PDB file of C-alpha atoms in Angstrom:
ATOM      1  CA  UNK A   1      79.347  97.516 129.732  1.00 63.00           C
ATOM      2  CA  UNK A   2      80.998 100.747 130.751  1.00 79.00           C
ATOM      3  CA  UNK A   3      84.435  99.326 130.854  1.00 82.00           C
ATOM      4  CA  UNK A   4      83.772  96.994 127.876  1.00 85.00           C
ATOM      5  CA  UNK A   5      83.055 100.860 125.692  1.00 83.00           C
ATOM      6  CA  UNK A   6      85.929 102.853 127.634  1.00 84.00           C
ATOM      7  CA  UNK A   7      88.251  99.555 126.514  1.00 80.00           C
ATOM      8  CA  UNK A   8      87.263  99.376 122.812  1.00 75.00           C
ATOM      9  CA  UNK A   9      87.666 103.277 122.610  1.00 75.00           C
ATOM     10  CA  UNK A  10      90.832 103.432 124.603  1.00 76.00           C
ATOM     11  CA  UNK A  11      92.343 100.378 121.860  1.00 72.00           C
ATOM     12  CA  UNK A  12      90.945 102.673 118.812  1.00 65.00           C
ATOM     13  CA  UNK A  13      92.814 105.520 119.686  1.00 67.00           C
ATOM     14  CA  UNK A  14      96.390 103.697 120.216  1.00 69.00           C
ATOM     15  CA  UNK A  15      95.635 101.665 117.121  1.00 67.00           C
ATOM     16  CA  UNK A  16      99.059 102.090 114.842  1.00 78.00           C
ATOM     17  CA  UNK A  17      98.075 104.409 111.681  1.00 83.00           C
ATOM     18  CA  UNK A  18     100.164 103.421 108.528  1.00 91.00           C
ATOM     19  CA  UNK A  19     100.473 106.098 105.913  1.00 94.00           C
ATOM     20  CA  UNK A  20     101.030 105.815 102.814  1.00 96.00           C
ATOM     21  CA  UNK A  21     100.119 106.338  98.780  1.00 98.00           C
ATOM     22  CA  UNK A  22      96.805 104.939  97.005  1.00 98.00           C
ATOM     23  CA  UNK A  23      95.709 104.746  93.277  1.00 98.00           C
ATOM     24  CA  UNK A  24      92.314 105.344  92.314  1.00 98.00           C
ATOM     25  CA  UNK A  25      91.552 103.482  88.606  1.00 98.00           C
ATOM     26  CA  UNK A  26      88.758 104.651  85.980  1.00 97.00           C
ATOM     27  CA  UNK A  27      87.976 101.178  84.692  1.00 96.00           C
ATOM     28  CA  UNK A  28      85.937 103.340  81.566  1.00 94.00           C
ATOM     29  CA  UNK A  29      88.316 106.046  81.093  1.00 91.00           C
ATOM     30  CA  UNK A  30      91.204 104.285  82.286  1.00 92.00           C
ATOM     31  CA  UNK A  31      91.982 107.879  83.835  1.00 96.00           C
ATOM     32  CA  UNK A  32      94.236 107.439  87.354  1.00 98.00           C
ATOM     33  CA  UNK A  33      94.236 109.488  90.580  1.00 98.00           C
ATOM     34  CA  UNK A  34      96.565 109.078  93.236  1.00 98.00           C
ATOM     35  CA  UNK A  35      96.630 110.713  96.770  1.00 98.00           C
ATOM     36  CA  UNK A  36      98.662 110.176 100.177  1.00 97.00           C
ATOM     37  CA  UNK A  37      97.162 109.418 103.473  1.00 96.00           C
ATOM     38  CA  UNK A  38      97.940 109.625 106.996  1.00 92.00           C
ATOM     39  CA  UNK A  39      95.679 106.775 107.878  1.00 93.00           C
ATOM     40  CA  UNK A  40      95.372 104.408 104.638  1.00 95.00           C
ATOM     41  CA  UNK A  41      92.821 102.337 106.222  1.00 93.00           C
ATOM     42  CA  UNK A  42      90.371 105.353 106.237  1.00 95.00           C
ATOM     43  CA  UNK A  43      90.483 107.205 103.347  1.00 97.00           C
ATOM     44  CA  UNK A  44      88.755 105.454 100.944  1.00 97.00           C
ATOM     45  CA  UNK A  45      85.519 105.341 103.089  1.00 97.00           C
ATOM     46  CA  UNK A  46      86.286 109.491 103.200  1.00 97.00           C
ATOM     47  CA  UNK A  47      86.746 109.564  99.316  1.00 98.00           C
ATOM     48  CA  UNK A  48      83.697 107.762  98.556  1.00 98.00           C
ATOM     49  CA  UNK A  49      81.880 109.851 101.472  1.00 98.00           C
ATOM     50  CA  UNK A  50      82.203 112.979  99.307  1.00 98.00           C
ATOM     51  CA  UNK A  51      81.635 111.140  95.819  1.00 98.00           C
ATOM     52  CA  UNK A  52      78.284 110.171  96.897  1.00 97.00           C
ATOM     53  CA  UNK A  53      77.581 113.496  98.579  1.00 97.00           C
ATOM     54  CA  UNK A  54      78.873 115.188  94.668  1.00 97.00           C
ATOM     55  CA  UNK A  55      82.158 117.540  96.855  1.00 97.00           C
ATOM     56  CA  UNK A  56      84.966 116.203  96.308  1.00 97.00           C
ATOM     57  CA  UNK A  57      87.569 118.607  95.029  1.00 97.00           C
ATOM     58  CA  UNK A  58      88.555 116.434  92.447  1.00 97.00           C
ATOM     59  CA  UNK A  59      86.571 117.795  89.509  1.00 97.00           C
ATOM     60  CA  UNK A  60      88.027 114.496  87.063  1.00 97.00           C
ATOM     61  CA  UNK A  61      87.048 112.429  90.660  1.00 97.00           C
ATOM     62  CA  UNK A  62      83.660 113.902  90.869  1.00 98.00           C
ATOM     63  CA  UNK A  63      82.684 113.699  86.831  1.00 97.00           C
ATOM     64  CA  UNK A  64      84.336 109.958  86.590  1.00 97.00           C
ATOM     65  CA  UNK A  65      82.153 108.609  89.690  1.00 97.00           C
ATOM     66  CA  UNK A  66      78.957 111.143  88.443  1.00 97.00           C
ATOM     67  CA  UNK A  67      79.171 109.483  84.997  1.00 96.00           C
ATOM     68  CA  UNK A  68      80.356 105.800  85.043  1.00 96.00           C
ATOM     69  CA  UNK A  69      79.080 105.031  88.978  1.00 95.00           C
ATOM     70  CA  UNK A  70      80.879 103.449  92.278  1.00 95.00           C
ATOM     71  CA  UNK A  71      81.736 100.196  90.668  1.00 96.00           C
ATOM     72  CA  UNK A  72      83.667 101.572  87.852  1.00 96.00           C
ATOM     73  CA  UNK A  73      86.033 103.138  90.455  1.00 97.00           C
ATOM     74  CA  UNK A  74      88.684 100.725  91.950  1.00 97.00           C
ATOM     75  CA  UNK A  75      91.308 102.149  95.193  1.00 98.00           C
ATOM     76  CA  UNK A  76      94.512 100.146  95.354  1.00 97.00           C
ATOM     77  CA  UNK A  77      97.415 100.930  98.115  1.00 97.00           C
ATOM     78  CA  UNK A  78     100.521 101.781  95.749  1.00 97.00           C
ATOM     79  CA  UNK A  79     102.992 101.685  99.023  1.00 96.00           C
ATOM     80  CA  UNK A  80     102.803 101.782 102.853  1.00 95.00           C
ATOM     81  CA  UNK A  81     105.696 103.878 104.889  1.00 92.00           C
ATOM     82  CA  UNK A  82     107.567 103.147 107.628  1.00 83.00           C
ATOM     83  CA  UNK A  83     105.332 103.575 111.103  1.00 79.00           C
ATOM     84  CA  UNK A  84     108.907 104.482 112.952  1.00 77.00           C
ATOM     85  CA  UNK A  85     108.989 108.029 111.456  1.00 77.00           C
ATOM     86  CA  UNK A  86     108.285 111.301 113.280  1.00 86.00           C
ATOM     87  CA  UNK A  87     104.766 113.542 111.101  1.00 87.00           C
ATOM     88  CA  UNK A  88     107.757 115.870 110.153  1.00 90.00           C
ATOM     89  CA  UNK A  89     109.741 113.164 108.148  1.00 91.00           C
ATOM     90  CA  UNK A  90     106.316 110.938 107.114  1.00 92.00           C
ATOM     91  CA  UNK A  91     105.123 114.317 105.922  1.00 93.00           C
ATOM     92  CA  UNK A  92     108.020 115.040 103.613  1.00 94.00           C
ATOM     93  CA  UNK A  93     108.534 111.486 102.534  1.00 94.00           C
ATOM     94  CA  UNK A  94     104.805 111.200 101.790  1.00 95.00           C
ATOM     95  CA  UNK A  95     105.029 114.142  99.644  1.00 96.00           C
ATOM     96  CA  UNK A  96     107.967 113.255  97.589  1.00 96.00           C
ATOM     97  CA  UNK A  97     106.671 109.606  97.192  1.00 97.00           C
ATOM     98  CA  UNK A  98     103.062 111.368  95.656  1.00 97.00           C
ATOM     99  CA  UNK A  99     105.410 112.708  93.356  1.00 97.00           C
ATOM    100  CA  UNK A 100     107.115 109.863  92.380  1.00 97.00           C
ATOM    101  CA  UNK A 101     103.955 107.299  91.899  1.00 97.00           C
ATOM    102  CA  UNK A 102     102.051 110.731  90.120  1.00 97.00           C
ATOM    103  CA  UNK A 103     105.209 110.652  87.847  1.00 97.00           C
ATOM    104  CA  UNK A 104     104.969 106.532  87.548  1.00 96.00           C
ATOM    105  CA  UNK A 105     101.247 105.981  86.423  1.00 96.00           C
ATOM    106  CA  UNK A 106     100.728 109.129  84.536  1.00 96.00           C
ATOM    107  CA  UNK A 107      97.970 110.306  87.076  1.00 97.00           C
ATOM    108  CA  UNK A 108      96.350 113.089  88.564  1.00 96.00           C
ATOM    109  CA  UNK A 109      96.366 114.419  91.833  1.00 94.00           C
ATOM    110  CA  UNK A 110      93.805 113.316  93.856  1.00 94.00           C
TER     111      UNK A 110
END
């Protein structure tokens, strides 16, 4: 069972990451947040962590989820980069594509 546990953990932690942009929709505001992530596949499950515990730093976040609940909150990927790049060059890109899909929807920072 050891090896079975020092196996799984050992696969976690070389998993690929994939960065990238995400969209989170108001479906009764129609009010838009978008964000970038290192690690796409966990951030929602952090967003919605700090929703339910009422800290996200997102004030329009917080009062959207506070008034209209979880289910009136959708998260969509808007685009995935490149594994290949070096943090330095996924950092910058990451930033200037926030920028772009902020510009693009008409939303807030998340």
């Amino acid at each position: 069972m050891t090896s079975d546990r020092k196996a799984a953990i050992a696969a976690y932690k070389e998993r690929k990451t994939i960065a990238g942009i995400y969209v989170i929709r108001s479906k009764a505001s129609a009010e838009q947040w978008v964000g970038q992530a290192p690690d796409l596949e966990k951030i929602q499950n952090r967003i919605w962590f700090s929703l339910r515990q009422g800290s996200h730093t997102c004030r329009s976040l917080q009062a959207a989820w506070t008034t209209h609940g979880p289910e009136n909150l959708t998260f969509e990927e808007c685009e995935r980069l490149e594994e290949d790049e070096t943090p330095y060059i996924r950092d910058a890109l990451l930033k200037e594509r926030l920028k772009y899909w902020r510009t693009q929807l008409g939303a807030q920072a998340v």
